[in-house]
mmCIF file of C-alpha atoms and ligand atoms in Angstrom:
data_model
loop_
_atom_site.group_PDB
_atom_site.id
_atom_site.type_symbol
_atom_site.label_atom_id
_atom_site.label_comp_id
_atom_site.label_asym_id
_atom_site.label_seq_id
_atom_site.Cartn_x
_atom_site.Cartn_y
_atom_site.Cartn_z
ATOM 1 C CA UNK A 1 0.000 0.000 0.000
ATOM 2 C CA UNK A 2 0.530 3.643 -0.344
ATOM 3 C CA UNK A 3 2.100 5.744 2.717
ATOM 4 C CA UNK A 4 3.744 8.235 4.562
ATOM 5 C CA UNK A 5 6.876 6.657 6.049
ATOM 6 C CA UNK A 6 9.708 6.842 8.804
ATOM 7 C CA UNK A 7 12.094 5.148 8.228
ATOM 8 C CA UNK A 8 14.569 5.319 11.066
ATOM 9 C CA UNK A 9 14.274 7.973 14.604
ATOM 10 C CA UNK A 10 14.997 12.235 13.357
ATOM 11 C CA UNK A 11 13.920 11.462 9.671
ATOM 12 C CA UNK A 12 11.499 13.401 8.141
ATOM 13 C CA UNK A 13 8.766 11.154 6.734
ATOM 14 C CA UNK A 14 8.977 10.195 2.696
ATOM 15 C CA UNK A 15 5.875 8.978 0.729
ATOM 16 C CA UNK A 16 6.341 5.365 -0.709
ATOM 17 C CA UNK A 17 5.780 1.439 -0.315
ATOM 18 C CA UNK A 18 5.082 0.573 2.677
ATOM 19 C CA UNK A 19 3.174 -3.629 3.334
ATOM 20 C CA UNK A 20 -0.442 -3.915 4.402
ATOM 21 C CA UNK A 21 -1.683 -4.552 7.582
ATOM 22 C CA UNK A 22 -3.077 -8.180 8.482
ATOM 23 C CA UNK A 23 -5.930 -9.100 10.389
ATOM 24 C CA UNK A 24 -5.578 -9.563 13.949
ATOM 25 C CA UNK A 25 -7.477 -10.648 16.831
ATOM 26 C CA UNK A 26 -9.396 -7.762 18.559
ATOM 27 C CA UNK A 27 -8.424 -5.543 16.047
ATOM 28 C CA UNK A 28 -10.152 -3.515 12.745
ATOM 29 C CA UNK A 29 -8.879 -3.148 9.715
ATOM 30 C CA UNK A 30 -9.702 0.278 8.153
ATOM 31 C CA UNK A 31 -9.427 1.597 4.828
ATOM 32 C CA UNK A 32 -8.031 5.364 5.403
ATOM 33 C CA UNK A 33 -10.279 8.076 3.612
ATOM 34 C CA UNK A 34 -8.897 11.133 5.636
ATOM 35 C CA UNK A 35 -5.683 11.652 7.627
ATOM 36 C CA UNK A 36 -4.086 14.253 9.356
ATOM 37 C CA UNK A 37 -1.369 15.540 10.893
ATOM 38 C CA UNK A 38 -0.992 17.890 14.610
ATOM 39 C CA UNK A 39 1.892 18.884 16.259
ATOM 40 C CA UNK A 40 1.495 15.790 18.667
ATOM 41 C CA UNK A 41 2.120 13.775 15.488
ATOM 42 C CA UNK A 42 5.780 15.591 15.489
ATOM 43 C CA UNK A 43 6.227 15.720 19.203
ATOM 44 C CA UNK A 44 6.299 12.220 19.598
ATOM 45 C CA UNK A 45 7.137 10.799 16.266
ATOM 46 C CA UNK A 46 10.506 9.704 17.292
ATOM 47 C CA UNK A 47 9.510 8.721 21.078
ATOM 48 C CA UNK A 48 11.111 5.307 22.539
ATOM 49 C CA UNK A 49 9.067 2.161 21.492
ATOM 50 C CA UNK A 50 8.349 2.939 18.307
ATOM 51 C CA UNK A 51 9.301 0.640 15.527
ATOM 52 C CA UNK A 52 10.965 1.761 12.543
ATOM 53 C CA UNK A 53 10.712 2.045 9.758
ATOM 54 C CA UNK A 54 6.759 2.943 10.748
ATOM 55 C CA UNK A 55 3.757 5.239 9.124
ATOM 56 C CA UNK A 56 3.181 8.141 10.255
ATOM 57 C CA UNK A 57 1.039 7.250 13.329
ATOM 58 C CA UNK A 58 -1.767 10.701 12.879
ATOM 59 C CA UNK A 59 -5.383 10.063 13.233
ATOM 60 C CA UNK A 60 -7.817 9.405 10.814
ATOM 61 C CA UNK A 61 -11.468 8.695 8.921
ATOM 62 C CA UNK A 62 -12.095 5.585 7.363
ATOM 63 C CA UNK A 63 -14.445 2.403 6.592
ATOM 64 C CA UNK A 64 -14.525 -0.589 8.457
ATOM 65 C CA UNK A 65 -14.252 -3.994 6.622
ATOM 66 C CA UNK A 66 -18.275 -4.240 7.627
ATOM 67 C CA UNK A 67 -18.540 -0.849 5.889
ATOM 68 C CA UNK A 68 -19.454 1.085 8.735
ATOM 69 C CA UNK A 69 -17.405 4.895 8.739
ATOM 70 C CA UNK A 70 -15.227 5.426 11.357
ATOM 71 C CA UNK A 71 -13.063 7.914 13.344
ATOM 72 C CA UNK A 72 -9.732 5.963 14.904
ATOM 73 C CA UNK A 73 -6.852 7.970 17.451
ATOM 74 C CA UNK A 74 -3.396 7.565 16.800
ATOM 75 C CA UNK A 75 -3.462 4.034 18.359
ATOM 76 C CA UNK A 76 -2.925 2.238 15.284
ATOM 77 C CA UNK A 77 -1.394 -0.909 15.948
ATOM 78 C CA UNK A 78 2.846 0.080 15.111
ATOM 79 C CA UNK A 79 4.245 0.142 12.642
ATOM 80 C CA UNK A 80 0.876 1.120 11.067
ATOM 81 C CA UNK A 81 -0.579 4.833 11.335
ATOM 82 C CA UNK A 82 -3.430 6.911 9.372
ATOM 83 C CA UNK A 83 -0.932 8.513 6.914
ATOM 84 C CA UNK A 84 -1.475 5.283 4.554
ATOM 85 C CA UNK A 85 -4.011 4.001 2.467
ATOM 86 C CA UNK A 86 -4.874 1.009 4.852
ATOM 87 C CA UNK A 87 -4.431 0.246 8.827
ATOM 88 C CA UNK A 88 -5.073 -1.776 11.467
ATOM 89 C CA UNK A 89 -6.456 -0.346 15.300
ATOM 90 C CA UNK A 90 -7.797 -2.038 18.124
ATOM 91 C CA UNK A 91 -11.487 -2.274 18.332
ATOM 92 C CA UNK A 92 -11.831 -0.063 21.763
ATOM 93 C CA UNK A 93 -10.415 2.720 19.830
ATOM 94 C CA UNK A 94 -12.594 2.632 16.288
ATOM 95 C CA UNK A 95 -15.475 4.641 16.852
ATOM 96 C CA UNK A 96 -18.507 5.094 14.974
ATOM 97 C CA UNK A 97 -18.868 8.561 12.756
ATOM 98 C CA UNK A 98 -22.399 9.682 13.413
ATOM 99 C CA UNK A 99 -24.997 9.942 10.607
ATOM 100 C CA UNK A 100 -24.464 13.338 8.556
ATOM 101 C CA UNK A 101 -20.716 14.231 10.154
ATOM 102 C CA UNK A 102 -18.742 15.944 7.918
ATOM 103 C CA UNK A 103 -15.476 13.891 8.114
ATOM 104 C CA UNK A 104 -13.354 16.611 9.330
ATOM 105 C CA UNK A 105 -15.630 17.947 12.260
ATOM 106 C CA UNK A 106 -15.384 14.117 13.319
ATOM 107 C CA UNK A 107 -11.547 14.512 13.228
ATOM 108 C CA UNK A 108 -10.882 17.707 14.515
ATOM 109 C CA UNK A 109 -13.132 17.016 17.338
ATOM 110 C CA UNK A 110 -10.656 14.132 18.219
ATOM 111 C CA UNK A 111 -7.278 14.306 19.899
ATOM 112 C CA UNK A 112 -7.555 18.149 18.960
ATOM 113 C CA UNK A 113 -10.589 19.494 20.602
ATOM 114 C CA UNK A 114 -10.118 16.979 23.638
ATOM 115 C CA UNK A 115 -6.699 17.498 24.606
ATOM 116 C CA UNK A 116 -8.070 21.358 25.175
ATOM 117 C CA UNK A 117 -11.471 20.552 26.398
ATOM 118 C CA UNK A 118 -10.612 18.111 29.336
ATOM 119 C CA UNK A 119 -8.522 20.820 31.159
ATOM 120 C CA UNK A 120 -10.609 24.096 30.158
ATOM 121 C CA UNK A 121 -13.375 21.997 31.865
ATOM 122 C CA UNK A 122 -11.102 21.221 34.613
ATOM 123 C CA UNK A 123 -10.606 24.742 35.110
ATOM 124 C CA UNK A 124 -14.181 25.299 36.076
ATOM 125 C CA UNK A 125 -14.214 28.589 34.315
ATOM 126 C CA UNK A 126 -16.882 30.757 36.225
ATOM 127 C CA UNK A 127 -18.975 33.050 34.450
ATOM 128 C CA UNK A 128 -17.141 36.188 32.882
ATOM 129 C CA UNK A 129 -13.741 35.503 34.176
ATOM 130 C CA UNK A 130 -10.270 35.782 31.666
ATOM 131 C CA UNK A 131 -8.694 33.060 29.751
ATOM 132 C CA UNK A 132 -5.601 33.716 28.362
ATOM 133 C CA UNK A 133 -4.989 30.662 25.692
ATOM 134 C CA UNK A 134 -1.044 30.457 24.640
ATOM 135 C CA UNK A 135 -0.186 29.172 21.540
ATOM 136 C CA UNK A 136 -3.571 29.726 20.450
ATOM 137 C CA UNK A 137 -2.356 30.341 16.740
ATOM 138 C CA UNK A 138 -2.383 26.964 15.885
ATOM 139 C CA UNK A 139 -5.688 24.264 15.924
ATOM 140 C CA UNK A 140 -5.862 23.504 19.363
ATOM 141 C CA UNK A 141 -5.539 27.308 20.152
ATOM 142 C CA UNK A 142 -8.288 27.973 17.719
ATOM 143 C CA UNK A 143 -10.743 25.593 19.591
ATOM 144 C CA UNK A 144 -9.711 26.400 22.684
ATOM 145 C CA UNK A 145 -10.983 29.942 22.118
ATOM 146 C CA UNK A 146 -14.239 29.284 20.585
ATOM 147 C CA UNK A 147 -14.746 26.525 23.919
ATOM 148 C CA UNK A 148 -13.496 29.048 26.426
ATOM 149 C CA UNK A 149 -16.706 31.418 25.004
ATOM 150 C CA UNK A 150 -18.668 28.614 24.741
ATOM 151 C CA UNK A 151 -17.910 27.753 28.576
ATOM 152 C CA UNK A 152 -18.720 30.765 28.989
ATOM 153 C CA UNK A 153 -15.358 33.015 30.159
ATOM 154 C CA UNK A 154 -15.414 36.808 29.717
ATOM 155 C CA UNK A 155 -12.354 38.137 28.491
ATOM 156 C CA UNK A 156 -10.204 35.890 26.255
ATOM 157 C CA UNK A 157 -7.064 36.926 25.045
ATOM 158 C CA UNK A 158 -4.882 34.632 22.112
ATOM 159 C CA UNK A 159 -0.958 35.037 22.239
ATOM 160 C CA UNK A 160 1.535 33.715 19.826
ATOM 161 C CA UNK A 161 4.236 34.668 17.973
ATOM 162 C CA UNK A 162 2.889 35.068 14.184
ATOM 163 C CA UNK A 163 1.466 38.341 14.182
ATOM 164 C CA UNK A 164 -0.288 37.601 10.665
ATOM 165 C CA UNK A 165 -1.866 34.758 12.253
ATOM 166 C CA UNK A 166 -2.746 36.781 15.442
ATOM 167 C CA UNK A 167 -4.835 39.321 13.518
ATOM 168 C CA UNK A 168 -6.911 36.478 11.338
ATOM 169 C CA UNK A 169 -7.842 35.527 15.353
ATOM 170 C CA UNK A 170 -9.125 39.337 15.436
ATOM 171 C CA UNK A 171 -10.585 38.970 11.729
ATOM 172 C CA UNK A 172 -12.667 35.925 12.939
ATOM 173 C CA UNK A 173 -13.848 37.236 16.324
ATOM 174 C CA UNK A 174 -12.092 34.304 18.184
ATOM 175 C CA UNK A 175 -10.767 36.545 20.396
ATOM 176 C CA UNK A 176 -11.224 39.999 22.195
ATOM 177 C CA UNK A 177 -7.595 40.886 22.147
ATOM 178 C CA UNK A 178 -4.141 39.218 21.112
ATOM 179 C CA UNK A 179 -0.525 39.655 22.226
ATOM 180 C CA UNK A 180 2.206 38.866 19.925
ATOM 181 C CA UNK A 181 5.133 36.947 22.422
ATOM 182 C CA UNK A 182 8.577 37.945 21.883
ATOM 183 C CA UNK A 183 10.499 34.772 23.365
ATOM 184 C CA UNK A 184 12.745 34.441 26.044
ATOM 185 C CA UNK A 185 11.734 36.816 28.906
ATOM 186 C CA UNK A 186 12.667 37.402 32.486
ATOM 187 C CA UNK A 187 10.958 40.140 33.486
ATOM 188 C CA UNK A 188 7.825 40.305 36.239
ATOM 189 C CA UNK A 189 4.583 41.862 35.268
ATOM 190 C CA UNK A 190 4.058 43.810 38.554
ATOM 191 C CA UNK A 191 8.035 45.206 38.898
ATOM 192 C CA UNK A 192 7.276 46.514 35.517
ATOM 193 C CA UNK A 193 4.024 48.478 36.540
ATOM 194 C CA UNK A 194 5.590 49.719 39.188
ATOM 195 C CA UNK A 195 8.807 50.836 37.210
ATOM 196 C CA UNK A 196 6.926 52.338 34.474
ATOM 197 C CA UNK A 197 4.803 53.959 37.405
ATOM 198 C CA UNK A 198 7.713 55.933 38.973
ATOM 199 C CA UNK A 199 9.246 56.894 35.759
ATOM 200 C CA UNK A 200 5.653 58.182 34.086
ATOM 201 C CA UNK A 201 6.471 55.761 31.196
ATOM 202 C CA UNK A 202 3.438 54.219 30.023
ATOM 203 C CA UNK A 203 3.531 50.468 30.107
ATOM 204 C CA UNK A 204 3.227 50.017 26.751
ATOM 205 C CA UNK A 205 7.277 51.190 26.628
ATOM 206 C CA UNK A 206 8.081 47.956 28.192
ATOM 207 C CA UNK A 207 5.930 45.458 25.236
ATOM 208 C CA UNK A 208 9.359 43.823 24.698
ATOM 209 C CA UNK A 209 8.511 41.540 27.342
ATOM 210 C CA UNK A 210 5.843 39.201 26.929
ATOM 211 C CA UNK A 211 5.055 39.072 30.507
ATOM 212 C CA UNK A 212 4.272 42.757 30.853
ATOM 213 C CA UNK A 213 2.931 42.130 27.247
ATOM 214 C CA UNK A 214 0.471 39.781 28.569
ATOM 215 C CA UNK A 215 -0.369 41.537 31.858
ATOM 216 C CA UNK A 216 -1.347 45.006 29.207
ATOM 217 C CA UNK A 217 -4.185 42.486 27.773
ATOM 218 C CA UNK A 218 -5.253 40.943 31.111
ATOM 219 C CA UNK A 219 -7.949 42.739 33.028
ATOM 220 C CA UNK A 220 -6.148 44.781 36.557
ATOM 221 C CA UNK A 221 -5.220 42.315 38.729
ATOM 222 C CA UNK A 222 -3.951 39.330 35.709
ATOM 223 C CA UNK A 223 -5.943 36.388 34.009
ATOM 224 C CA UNK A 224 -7.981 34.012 35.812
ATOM 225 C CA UNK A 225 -6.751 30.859 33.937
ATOM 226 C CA UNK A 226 -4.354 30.158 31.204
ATOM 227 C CA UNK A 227 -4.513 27.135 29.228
ATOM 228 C CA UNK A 228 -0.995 26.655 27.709
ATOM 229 C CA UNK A 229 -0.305 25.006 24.746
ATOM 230 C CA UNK A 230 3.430 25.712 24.439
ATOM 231 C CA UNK A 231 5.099 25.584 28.012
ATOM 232 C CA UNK A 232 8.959 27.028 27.819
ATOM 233 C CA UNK A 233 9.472 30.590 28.624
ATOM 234 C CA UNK A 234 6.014 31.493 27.302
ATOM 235 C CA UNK A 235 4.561 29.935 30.430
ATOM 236 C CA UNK A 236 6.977 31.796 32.678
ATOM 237 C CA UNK A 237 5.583 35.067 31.019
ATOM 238 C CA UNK A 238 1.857 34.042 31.312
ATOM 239 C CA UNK A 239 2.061 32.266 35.226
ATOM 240 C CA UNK A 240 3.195 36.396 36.064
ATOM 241 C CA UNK A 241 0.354 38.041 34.096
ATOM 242 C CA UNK A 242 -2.242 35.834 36.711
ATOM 243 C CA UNK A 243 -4.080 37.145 39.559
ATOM 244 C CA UNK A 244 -4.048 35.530 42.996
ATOM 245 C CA UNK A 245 -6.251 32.163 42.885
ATOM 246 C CA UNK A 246 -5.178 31.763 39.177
ATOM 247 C CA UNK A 247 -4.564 28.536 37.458
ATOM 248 C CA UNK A 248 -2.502 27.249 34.479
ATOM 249 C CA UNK A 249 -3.159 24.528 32.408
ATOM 250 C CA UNK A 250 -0.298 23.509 30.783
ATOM 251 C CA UNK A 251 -0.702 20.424 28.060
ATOM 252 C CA UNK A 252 1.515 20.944 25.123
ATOM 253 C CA UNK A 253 5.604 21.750 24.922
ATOM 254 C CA UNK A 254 6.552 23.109 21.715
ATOM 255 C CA UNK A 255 8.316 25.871 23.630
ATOM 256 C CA UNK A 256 10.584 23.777 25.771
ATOM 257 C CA UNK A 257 9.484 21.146 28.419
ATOM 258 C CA UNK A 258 11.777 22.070 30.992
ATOM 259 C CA UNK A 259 11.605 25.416 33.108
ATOM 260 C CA UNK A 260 13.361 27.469 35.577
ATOM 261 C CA UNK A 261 10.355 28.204 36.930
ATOM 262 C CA UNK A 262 10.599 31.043 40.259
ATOM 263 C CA UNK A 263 8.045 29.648 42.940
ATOM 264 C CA UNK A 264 7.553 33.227 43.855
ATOM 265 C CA UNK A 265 5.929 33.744 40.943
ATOM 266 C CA UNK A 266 3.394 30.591 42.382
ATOM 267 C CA UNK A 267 1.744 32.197 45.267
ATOM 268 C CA UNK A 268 -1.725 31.320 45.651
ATOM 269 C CA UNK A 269 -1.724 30.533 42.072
ATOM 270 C CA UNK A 270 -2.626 26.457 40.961
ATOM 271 C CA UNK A 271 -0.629 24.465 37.961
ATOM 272 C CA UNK A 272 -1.071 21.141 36.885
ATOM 273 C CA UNK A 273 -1.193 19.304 33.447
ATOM 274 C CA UNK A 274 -3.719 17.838 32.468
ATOM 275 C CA UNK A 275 -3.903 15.014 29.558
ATOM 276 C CA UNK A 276 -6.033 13.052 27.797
ATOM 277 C CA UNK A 277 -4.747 10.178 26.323
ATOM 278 C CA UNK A 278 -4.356 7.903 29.273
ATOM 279 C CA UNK A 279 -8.026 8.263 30.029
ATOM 280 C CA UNK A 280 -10.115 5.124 28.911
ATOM 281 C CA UNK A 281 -10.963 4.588 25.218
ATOM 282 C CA UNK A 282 -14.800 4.499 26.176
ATOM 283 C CA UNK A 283 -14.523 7.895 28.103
ATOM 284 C CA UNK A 284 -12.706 9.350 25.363
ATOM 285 C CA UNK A 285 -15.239 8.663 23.104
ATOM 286 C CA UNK A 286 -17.783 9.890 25.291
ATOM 287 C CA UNK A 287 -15.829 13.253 25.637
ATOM 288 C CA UNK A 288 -15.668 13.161 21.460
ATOM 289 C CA UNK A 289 -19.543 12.575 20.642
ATOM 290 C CA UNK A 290 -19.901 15.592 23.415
ATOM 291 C CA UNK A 291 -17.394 17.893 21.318
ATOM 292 C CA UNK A 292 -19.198 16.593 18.028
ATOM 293 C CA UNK A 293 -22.256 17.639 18.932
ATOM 294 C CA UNK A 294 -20.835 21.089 20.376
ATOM 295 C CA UNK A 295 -19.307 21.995 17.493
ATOM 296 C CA UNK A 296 -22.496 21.490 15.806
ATOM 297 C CA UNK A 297 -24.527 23.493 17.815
ATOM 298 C CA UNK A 298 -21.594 26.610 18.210
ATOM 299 C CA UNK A 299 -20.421 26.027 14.520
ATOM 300 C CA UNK A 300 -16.911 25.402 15.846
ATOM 301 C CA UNK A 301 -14.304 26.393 13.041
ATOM 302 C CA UNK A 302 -10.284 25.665 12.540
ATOM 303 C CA UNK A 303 -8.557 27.049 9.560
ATOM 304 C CA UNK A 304 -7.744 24.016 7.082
ATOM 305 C CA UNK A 305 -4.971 23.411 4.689
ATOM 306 C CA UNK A 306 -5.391 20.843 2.578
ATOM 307 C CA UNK A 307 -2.906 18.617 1.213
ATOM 308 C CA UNK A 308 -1.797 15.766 -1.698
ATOM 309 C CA UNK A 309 -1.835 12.426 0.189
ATOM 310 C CA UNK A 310 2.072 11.974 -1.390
ATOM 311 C CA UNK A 311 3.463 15.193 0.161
ATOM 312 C CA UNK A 312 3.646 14.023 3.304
ATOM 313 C CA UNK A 313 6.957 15.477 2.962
ATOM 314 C CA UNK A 314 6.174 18.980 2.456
ATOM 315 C CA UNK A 315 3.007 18.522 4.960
ATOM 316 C CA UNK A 316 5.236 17.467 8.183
ATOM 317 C CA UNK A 317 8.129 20.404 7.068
ATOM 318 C CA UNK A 318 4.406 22.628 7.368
ATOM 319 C CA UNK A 319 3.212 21.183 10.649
ATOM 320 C CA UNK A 320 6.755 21.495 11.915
ATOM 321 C CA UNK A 321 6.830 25.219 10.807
ATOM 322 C CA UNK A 322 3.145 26.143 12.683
ATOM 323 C CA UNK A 323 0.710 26.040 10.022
ATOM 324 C CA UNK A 324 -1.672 27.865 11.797
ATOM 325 C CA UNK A 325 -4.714 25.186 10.145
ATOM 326 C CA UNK A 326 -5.173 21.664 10.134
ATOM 327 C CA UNK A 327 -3.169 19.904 7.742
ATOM 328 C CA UNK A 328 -5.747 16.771 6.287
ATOM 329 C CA UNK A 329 -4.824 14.607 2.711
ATOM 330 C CA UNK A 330 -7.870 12.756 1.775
ATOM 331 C CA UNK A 331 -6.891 9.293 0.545
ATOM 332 C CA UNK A 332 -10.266 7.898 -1.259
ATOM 333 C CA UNK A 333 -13.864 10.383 -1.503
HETATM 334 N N1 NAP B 1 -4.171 15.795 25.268
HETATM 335 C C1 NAP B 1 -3.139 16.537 25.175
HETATM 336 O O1 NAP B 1 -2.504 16.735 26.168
HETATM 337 C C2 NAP B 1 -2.764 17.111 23.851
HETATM 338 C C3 NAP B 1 -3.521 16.809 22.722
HETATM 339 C C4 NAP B 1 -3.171 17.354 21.508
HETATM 340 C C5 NAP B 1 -2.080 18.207 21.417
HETATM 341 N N2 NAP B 1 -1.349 18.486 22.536
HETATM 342 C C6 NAP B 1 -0.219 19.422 22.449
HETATM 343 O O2 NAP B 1 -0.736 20.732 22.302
HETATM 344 C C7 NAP B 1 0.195 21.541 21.599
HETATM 345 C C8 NAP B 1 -0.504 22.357 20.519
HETATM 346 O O3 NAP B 1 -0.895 21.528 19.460
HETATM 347 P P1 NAP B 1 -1.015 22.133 17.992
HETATM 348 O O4 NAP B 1 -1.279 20.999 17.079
HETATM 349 O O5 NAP B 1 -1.978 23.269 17.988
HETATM 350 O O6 NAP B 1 0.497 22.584 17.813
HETATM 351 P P2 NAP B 1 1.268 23.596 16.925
HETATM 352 O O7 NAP B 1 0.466 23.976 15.737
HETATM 353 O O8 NAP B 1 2.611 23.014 16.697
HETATM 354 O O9 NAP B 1 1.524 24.822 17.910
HETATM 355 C C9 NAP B 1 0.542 25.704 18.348
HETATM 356 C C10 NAP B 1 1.068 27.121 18.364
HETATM 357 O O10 NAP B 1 2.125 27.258 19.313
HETATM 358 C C11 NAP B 1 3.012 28.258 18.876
HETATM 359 N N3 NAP B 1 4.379 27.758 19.051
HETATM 360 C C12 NAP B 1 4.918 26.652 18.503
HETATM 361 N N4 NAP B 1 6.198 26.523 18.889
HETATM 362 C C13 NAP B 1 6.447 27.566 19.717
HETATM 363 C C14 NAP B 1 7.593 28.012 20.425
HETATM 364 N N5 NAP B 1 8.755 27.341 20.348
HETATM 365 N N6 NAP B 1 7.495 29.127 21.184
HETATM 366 C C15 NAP B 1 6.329 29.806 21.235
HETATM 367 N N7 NAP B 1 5.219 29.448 20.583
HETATM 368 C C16 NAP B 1 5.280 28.346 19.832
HETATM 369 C C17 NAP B 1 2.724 28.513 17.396
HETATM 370 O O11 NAP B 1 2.171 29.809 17.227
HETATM 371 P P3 NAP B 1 2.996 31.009 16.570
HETATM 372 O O12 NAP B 1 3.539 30.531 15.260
HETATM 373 O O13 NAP B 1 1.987 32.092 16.442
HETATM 374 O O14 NAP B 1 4.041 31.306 17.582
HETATM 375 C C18 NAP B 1 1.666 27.506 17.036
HETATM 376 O O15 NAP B 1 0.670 28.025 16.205
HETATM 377 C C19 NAP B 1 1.278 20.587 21.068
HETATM 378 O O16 NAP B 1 2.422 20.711 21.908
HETATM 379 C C20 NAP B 1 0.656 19.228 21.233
HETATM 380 O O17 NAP B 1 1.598 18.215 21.435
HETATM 381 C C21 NAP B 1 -1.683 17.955 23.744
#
């Protein structure tokens, strides 16, 4: 069959050759009609365990042997993955596409729109308060805003780095303000205030750091909860730009996984992580058909880029780069 291969840990994938899956006990065999690729798919690409050469392990839409049209999470059984024409998942994780789905609502409402949903709901976000979403650029920043309003929050700011990006947040009325981040920062919000206080600079002066940056958006005393999507020195920024009783939500790393994190900065504040994948297939599903039907109702929209099932190449180079959309290929109508 047809797919999107790795062939050894580091490589970048290449389109080719790759042998079909056999049947196996407790396990579906899917013909592929839609794949995709998220910045998970990158993240953990080379992780220990995997087998190579492998496909590109993604998540997809396809059809049953029984003909019934299914959504499947990157659980394929290795080496086999949704960037291929056929492949093989165990039955817990092959779920049913309800009746008039559109195919990519179904798989955007996956791994995507659950790996922000499960900790915005964690959050508890009371009526009116401020979200600050970082990273929220790319897909799961794009859902995470249209949730947070759906959860109803009050203020919701979008940071990132792309300022072209940023403004097609504004253009879409995802969010009420956005702050472009700088990078590496290691200045405090409230030191700031006060310096541009005694010096009658306004605070705007000081927009080279993304904490004071951040704290310009946030409403007087600093967000209410941040859902972070990037970690690194973006987090650092966004933990000082929180009011007392705050909370971060951090889930994703593309920023950097480790931190020199000051616990000052911590007081009376709450952080955790908060995943998704190690919940129970059946609970995941559950948590899917709810974000399905959501996006339904709320009309939930990601920005799409659509690419040739054999540049799987040029498609990871993209995802690697922040596309700012949802890379899909469609492999048969
Ligand atoms: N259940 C879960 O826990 C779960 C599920 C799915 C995904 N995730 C994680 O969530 C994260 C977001 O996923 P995604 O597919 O939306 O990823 P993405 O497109 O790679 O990144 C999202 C945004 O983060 C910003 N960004 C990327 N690298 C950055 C850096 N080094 N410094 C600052 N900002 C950076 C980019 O915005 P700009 O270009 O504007 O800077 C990008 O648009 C990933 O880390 C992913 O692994 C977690």
């Amino acid at each position: 069959m047809r797919a999107g291969i790795i062939d050894k840990p580091g490589d970048i994938p290449r389109f080719g050759e790759f042998p079909d899956p056999q049947a196996k006990e407790g396990c579906i065999l899917i013909d592929v009609s839609l794949t995709g690729l998220g910045g998970w798919d990158i993240l953990g690409a080379y992780r220990l365990g995997v087998q190579y050469p492998c496909v590109v392990r993604g998540e997809g839409i396809g059809y049953a042997e029984d003909g019934r049209r299914v959504y499947f999470g990157e659980r394929s059984e290795l080496p086999f993955g949704s960037w291929a024409e056929r492949t093989i998942v165990p039955a817990a994780e092959v779920w049913d596409v309800p009746e008039g789905v559109d195919d990519k609502l179904a798989l955007n409402m996956g791994i995507a729109a659950t790996g922000v949903f499960v900790p915005l709901r964690k959050a508890a976000i009371q009526p009116d308060e401020s979200v600050l979403i970082l990273g929220a650029t790319g897909v799961l920043g794009q859902i995470a805003l249209q949730l947070a309003r759906i959860m109803g929050a009050g203020r919701i700011v979008g940071a990132g780095r792309d300022v072209s990006a940023l403004q097609r947040l504004m253009d879409r009325g995802l969010a009420d303000a956005v702050v472009q981040l700088k990078g590496d920062v290691d200045g405090d919000a409230n030191a700031l205030r006060a310096a541009a206080a005694a010096h009658g600079t306004p605070l705007k002066s000081f927009r080279d750091d993304d904490a004071a940056a951040l704290m310009d958006q946030a409403p007087r005393e600093g967000f209410d909860m941040v859902l972070d999507l990037v970690c690194g020195n973006p987090m650092l920024s966004a933990i000082k730009a929180t009011r007392w009783g705050g909370r971060v939500n951090t889930i994703g790393r593309g920023a950097g996984h480790i931190v020199e994190l000051n616990m000052r900065d911590l007081l009376f504040r709450q952080i955790g992580m908060v995943g998704t994948g190690q919940r129970l297939p059946a609970d995941r599903k559950a948590i899917w058909l709810e974000l399905i039907a959501l996006g339904l109702e709320h009309n939930i929209t990601i920005d799409e880029l659509d690419v040739p099932f054999e540049e799987i190449t040029e498609a990871w180079k993209a995802q690697a780069a922040a596309p700012h959309a949802k890379i899909t290929a469609r492999i048969r109508p």
